[in-house]
């Protein structure tokens, strides 16, 4: 344990960074009527009855004068995906509100839309807090959305995910004789993939689409025309070797058109992939609704990170 005199500020910051928080933007209206806002993760709940919250602002902040004089301020709990907004309000010296659409609040303090939750507050107390001033506010009004909140931990943005209490059991994880446990990533990914696919495979099969057919059609639904080589490059990660013969077979079935610029979907191909994608989106909507916004955001984030760090160098699909 570090005792007070020996505390290294950098190390202390890192220790504090182990405490995961949300991210807020606190706004107010300066005495000259101009909007003021600052990113703050020092926000916390204080009291339920009466409803009170707090946050602290560095004495060096340019917005200190405005907040010290303010009778009201709004706290915006940021949603997953609002990192750019957080960064904008954490940078001094720029017009933080330029081009930002605002909602009408009950006071002159700016009210930013699209957040996970918002609290309109009346200044109740201000306290000295070392190099910060602590603001305590009484909540006059609040609202919230179903958006997953943005998280801040160990100096970076993160997404929150509920702990999967029923997935991991110590017995299977520790049994030395078992070739793998239910925590093996390959097992989790493979099983999740197949269970997800099972939900719309009947629609795919009814259209007579095999795995390779489906990959080619869904690729060309996003980007077309593509040459045979380009199609093969995009699909190589599946381990399926798509050659000109397979593509010609899809042309013969009237699912693709061969143009001088490359292959594209025919009207029938477009219709087939739209139907299969509609079924896939139905499965996704059902699963995401059961997962909830929080875990859905965390799952997408985890999969994107895994895809990025294991990317064998695929050509860009979406621009
Ligand atoms: C995630 C995050 C959380 C922050 N939390 C606080 C905070 O709680 N209090 C604070 O004074 N500054 C905090 N900051 C830094 C301020 O946002 C930053 O210093 C900002 O430039 C202050 O704006 P101003 O100088 O225009 O008042 C945080 C920054 C980030 C990125």
Coordinates of C-alpha atoms and ligand atoms in Angstrom, one line a residue:
X1 CA 0.0 0.0 0.0
X2 CA 1.3 3.5 -0.9
X3 CA 1.2 6.0 1.9
X4 CA 0.3 9.6 1.2
X5 CA 3.7 11.4 1.0
X6 CA 5.2 8.9 -1.3
X7 CA 2.4 9.0 -3.8
X8 CA 3.4 9.3 -7.4
X9 CA 0.7 11.2 -9.3
X10 CA 1.0 9.1 -12.4
X11 CA 0.8 5.8 -10.5
X12 CA -2.1 7.2 -8.4
X13 CA -4.0 8.0 -11.6
X14 CA -3.4 4.5 -12.9
X15 CA -4.7 3.0 -9.6
X16 CA -7.8 5.2 -9.8
X17 CA -8.2 4.1 -13.4
X18 CA -8.9 0.6 -12.1
X19 CA -12.3 2.0 -11.1
X20 CA -14.6 1.6 -14.1
X21 CA -16.9 4.6 -14.6
X22 CA -19.3 5.9 -17.2
X23 CA -18.5 9.0 -19.2
X24 CA -20.6 12.2 -18.9
X25 CA -20.7 15.6 -20.4
X26 CA -21.8 18.3 -18.0
X27 CA -23.2 21.5 -19.6
X28 CA -24.3 24.9 -18.3
X29 CA -25.0 28.3 -19.6
X30 CA -22.4 31.0 -18.9
X31 CA -23.4 34.4 -17.5
X32 CA -23.0 35.9 -21.0
X33 CA -25.4 33.3 -22.4
X34 CA -22.8 31.1 -24.1
X35 CA -23.0 27.3 -23.9
X36 CA -20.3 25.6 -21.7
X37 CA -19.6 21.9 -21.5
X38 CA -17.0 19.5 -20.2
X39 CA -16.3 15.8 -20.3
X40 CA -16.3 14.3 -16.7
X41 CA -16.1 10.8 -15.4
X42 CA -16.1 12.0 -11.8
X43 CA -19.9 11.9 -11.8
X44 CA -21.6 9.8 -9.1
X45 CA -25.0 9.3 -7.5
X46 CA -25.3 10.8 -4.0
X47 CA -28.8 10.6 -2.7
X48 CA -32.1 9.0 -3.8
X49 CA -34.4 11.1 -1.5
X50 CA -33.9 13.9 -2.3
X51 CA -32.4 12.9 -5.7
X52 CA -28.8 14.2 -5.8
X53 CA -25.7 13.7 -7.8
X54 CA -22.2 15.0 -7.8
X55 CA -19.2 15.6 -10.1
X56 CA -15.9 17.4 -9.7
X57 CA -14.1 19.9 -12.0
X58 CA -10.4 20.8 -12.0
X59 CA -9.7 24.3 -10.7
X60 CA -7.6 24.7 -13.9
X61 CA -10.6 24.1 -16.2
X62 CA -11.6 27.1 -18.4
X63 CA -15.2 26.3 -17.6
X64 CA -14.7 26.7 -13.8
X65 CA -16.0 30.3 -13.7
X66 CA -19.2 29.4 -15.5
X67 CA -19.9 26.3 -13.4
X68 CA -19.1 28.2 -10.1
X69 CA -21.6 30.8 -11.0
X70 CA -24.2 28.5 -12.5
X71 CA -27.5 27.8 -10.7
X72 CA -28.3 24.9 -13.0
X73 CA -26.3 22.3 -15.0
X74 CA -27.2 19.2 -17.1
X75 CA -25.4 15.8 -16.8
X76 CA -25.4 13.7 -20.0
X77 CA -24.5 10.0 -19.5
X78 CA -22.9 9.1 -22.8
X79 CA -23.9 6.1 -24.8
X80 CA -21.7 3.6 -26.5
X81 CA -20.6 5.2 -29.8
X82 CA -20.4 8.7 -28.4
X83 CA -16.6 8.6 -27.9
X84 CA -16.0 11.4 -30.5
X85 CA -18.4 13.6 -28.5
X86 CA -16.6 12.8 -25.3
X87 CA -13.2 13.7 -26.9
X88 CA -14.7 17.0 -28.3
X89 CA -15.8 18.1 -24.8
X90 CA -12.5 17.0 -23.3
X91 CA -10.5 19.3 -25.6
X92 CA -10.1 22.9 -24.4
X93 CA -10.1 25.8 -26.8
X94 CA -12.4 24.7 -29.5
X95 CA -16.1 25.6 -30.0
X96 CA -17.5 22.4 -28.5
X97 CA -21.1 23.1 -29.5
X98 CA -20.4 24.0 -33.1
X99 CA -23.0 22.2 -35.3
X100 CA -24.3 20.2 -32.4
X101 CA -28.1 19.8 -32.4
X102 CA -29.7 20.5 -29.0
X103 CA -32.9 19.6 -27.3
X104 CA -34.9 22.2 -25.3
X105 CA -34.4 21.7 -21.6
X106 CA -36.2 23.3 -18.7
X107 CA -33.3 25.8 -18.2
X108 CA -30.9 27.6 -20.5
X109 CA -28.3 24.9 -19.9
X110 CA -27.7 23.0 -23.2
X111 CA -29.3 19.6 -23.5
X112 CA -27.6 17.1 -25.8
X113 CA -29.7 14.4 -27.6
X114 CA -28.7 10.7 -28.2
X115 CA -27.4 10.0 -24.7
X116 CA -28.0 7.0 -22.4
X117 CA -29.4 9.2 -19.6
X118 CA -29.7 12.9 -18.8
X119 CA -30.1 14.7 -15.5
X120 CA -31.2 18.3 -15.3
X121 CA -29.8 19.6 -12.0
X122 CA -30.0 22.7 -9.7
X123 CA -26.7 23.5 -7.9
X124 CA -27.2 22.5 -4.3
X125 CA -23.6 22.7 -2.9
X126 CA -20.1 23.4 -3.9
X127 CA -17.1 22.0 -1.9
X128 CA -13.4 22.3 -2.0
X129 CA -11.8 19.1 -3.2
X130 CA -8.0 19.6 -3.4
X131 CA -7.3 20.6 -6.9
X132 CA -11.0 20.1 -7.9
X133 CA -14.3 21.7 -6.9
X134 CA -17.0 19.3 -6.1
X135 CA -20.5 20.2 -7.4
X136 CA -23.5 18.6 -5.8
X137 CA -26.8 19.0 -7.7
X138 CA -30.4 18.2 -6.9
X139 CA -32.0 16.4 -9.9
X140 CA -35.0 18.3 -11.1
X141 CA -35.7 16.2 -14.2
X142 CA -34.1 13.2 -15.9
X143 CA -34.7 10.8 -18.8
X144 CA -33.0 7.7 -20.1
X145 CA -32.8 5.6 -23.3
X146 CA -32.2 1.9 -23.9
X147 CA -28.8 2.8 -25.4
X148 CA -25.8 0.9 -23.9
X149 CA -23.7 3.3 -21.8
X150 CA -20.1 4.2 -22.7
X151 CA -17.6 3.0 -20.1
X152 CA -14.2 4.4 -19.1
X153 CA -11.6 2.2 -17.5
X154 CA -7.7 2.1 -17.3
X155 CA -7.5 5.3 -19.3
X156 CA -9.6 4.1 -22.2
X157 CA -13.1 3.8 -23.5
X158 CA -14.8 0.4 -23.1
X159 CA -18.1 -1.3 -23.4
X160 CA -19.9 -3.0 -20.5
X161 CA -21.1 -6.5 -20.7
X162 CA -23.1 -8.6 -18.1
X163 CA -21.2 -11.4 -16.7
X164 CA -22.3 -14.7 -18.2
X165 CA -22.9 -16.5 -14.9
X166 CA -24.3 -19.7 -16.4
X167 CA -21.6 -20.2 -19.1
X168 CA -18.4 -20.9 -17.1
X169 CA -18.4 -23.7 -14.5
X170 CA -15.2 -24.4 -12.6
X171 CA -15.5 -28.2 -12.8
X172 CA -15.4 -28.4 -16.6
X173 CA -12.7 -25.7 -16.9
X174 CA -10.4 -27.5 -14.4
X175 CA -10.9 -31.1 -15.5
X176 CA -7.5 -32.0 -16.8
X177 CA -8.6 -35.0 -18.7
X178 CA -11.0 -33.0 -20.9
X179 CA -9.5 -32.0 -24.3
X180 CA -11.1 -28.6 -24.0
X181 CA -13.4 -26.6 -21.7
X182 CA -16.5 -24.6 -22.5
X183 CA -14.3 -21.5 -22.3
X184 CA -12.2 -22.5 -25.3
X185 CA -12.6 -19.6 -27.7
X186 CA -12.8 -21.8 -30.8
X187 CA -15.6 -23.8 -29.3
X188 CA -17.5 -20.7 -28.3
X189 CA -17.1 -19.0 -31.7
X190 CA -17.9 -22.2 -33.7
X191 CA -20.9 -23.1 -31.7
X192 CA -22.2 -19.5 -31.7
X193 CA -21.7 -19.3 -35.5
X194 CA -23.6 -22.6 -36.2
X195 CA -26.4 -21.9 -33.8
X196 CA -26.9 -18.4 -35.3
X197 CA -26.8 -19.8 -38.9
X198 CA -29.3 -22.5 -38.0
X199 CA -31.9 -19.9 -37.6
X200 CA -31.9 -18.9 -41.2
X201 CA -30.4 -21.9 -42.9
X202 CA -33.9 -23.2 -43.9
X203 CA -34.5 -20.0 -45.9
X204 CA -31.1 -20.3 -47.5
X205 CA -31.6 -24.0 -48.4
X206 CA -35.1 -23.3 -49.8
X207 CA -33.4 -21.0 -52.3
X208 CA -30.9 -23.7 -53.2
X209 CA -27.9 -21.7 -51.9
X210 CA -24.8 -23.6 -50.7
X211 CA -22.2 -22.0 -48.4
X212 CA -20.1 -20.8 -51.4
X213 CA -23.2 -19.5 -53.3
X214 CA -24.3 -17.6 -50.2
X215 CA -20.8 -16.0 -49.7
X216 CA -20.6 -14.9 -53.3
X217 CA -24.2 -13.5 -53.4
X218 CA -23.8 -11.6 -50.1
X219 CA -20.4 -10.2 -51.2
X220 CA -21.9 -8.9 -54.5
X221 CA -24.8 -7.5 -52.6
X222 CA -22.4 -5.2 -50.8
X223 CA -19.9 -4.5 -53.6
X224 CA -20.2 -5.2 -57.4
X225 CA -19.1 -5.6 -60.0
X226 CA -16.1 -7.7 -58.9
X227 CA -13.7 -9.8 -61.0
X228 CA -13.3 -13.5 -60.4
X229 CA -10.0 -12.8 -58.7
X230 CA -11.4 -10.1 -56.5
X231 CA -14.3 -12.4 -55.4
X232 CA -11.8 -15.2 -54.6
X233 CA -9.7 -12.8 -52.5
X234 CA -12.7 -11.6 -50.5
X235 CA -13.8 -15.1 -49.8
X236 CA -10.5 -16.8 -49.2
X237 CA -10.8 -16.4 -45.4
X238 CA -13.6 -19.0 -45.4
X239 CA -11.3 -21.6 -46.8
X240 CA -13.5 -21.9 -49.9
X241 CA -11.7 -21.7 -53.2
X242 CA -14.1 -19.9 -55.5
X243 CA -13.0 -20.3 -59.1
X244 CA -14.4 -19.0 -62.5
X245 CA -16.2 -22.4 -63.0
X246 CA -18.3 -21.9 -59.8
X247 CA -19.1 -18.3 -60.8
X248 CA -20.1 -19.5 -64.3
X249 CA -22.4 -22.0 -62.7
X250 CA -24.1 -19.2 -60.8
X251 CA -24.5 -17.3 -64.1
X252 CA -26.0 -20.4 -65.6
X253 CA -28.5 -20.5 -62.7
X254 CA -29.4 -16.9 -63.4
X255 CA -28.2 -15.7 -60.0
X256 CA -25.3 -13.7 -61.4
X257 CA -24.6 -11.5 -64.5
X258 CA -21.2 -11.6 -66.1
X259 CA -20.5 -8.0 -67.4
X260 CA -17.2 -6.7 -69.0
X261 CA -16.4 -5.0 -65.6
X262 CA -17.0 -8.2 -63.6
X263 CA -19.7 -10.2 -61.9
X264 CA -22.8 -8.7 -60.4
X265 CA -26.1 -9.9 -59.0
X266 CA -28.9 -10.7 -61.5
X267 CA -32.5 -9.7 -60.6
X268 CA -33.1 -13.3 -59.3
X269 CA -29.8 -13.2 -57.4
X270 CA -30.8 -9.9 -55.8
X271 CA -34.1 -11.3 -54.8
X272 CA -32.6 -14.5 -53.4
X273 CA -30.0 -12.7 -51.2
X274 CA -32.6 -10.1 -50.0
X275 CA -34.8 -12.9 -48.8
X276 CA -32.0 -14.8 -47.0
X277 CA -30.7 -11.5 -45.5
X278 CA -34.2 -10.6 -44.3
X279 CA -34.3 -14.0 -42.5
X280 CA -30.8 -13.5 -41.1
X281 CA -31.8 -10.0 -39.8
X282 CA -34.9 -11.6 -38.2
X283 CA -32.7 -14.1 -36.3
X284 CA -30.3 -11.2 -35.3
X285 CA -33.1 -9.0 -34.1
X286 CA -34.5 -11.8 -32.0
X287 CA -31.1 -12.7 -30.4
X288 CA -30.2 -9.0 -29.9
X289 CA -33.6 -8.3 -28.2
X290 CA -32.9 -11.2 -25.8
X291 CA -29.3 -10.1 -25.2
X292 CA -30.2 -6.5 -24.6
X293 CA -28.5 -3.4 -25.8
X294 CA -25.6 -3.7 -23.4
X295 CA -24.5 -7.2 -24.3
X296 CA -25.3 -6.7 -28.0
X297 CA -22.9 -3.7 -28.1
X298 CA -20.3 -5.7 -26.1
X299 CA -20.6 -8.7 -28.4
X300 CA -20.3 -6.6 -31.6
X301 CA -17.3 -4.8 -30.1
X302 CA -15.5 -8.1 -29.0
X303 CA -16.1 -9.7 -32.4
X304 CA -14.8 -6.6 -34.3
X305 CA -11.7 -6.6 -32.1
X306 CA -11.1 -10.3 -32.8
X307 CA -11.6 -9.8 -36.5
X308 CA -9.3 -6.9 -36.6
X309 CA -6.5 -8.6 -34.8
X310 CA -6.7 -11.9 -36.7
X311 CA -7.3 -10.2 -40.1
X312 CA -5.2 -12.1 -42.7
X313 CA -5.3 -8.9 -44.8
X314 CA -8.6 -9.1 -46.5
X315 CA -9.5 -6.4 -49.1
X316 CA -11.8 -3.7 -47.8
X317 CA -15.4 -4.6 -48.2
X318 CA -17.2 -1.5 -46.7
X319 CA -15.9 1.9 -47.5
Ligands
LIG1 C1 -13.1 10.4 -20.1 C2 -12.7 11.7 -19.5 C3 -13.1 12.1 -18.2 C4 -12.8 13.3 -17.7 N1 -13.3 13.6 -16.4 C5 -13.0 14.8 -15.9 C6 -13.5 15.2 -14.6 O1 -14.3 14.5 -14.0 N2 -13.2 16.4 -14.1 C7 -12.4 17.3 -14.8 O2 -12.2 18.4 -14.3 N3 -11.9 17.0 -16.0 C8 -12.2 15.8 -16.6 N4 -11.7 15.5 -17.8 C9 -10.9 16.4 -18.5 C10 -11.7 17.6 -19.1 O3 -12.7 17.1 -19.9 C11 -10.8 18.5 -19.9 O4 -9.8 19.0 -19.1 C12 -11.5 19.7 -20.6 O5 -10.6 20.2 -21.5 C13 -11.9 20.7 -19.6 O6 -12.6 21.7 -20.5 P1 -12.5 23.2 -20.2 O7 -11.0 23.6 -20.0 O8 -13.1 23.9 -21.4 O9 -13.3 23.5 -19.0 C14 -12.0 14.2 -18.4 C15 -11.6 13.9 -19.7 C16 -11.9 12.6 -20.2 C17 -11.5 12.3 -21.6

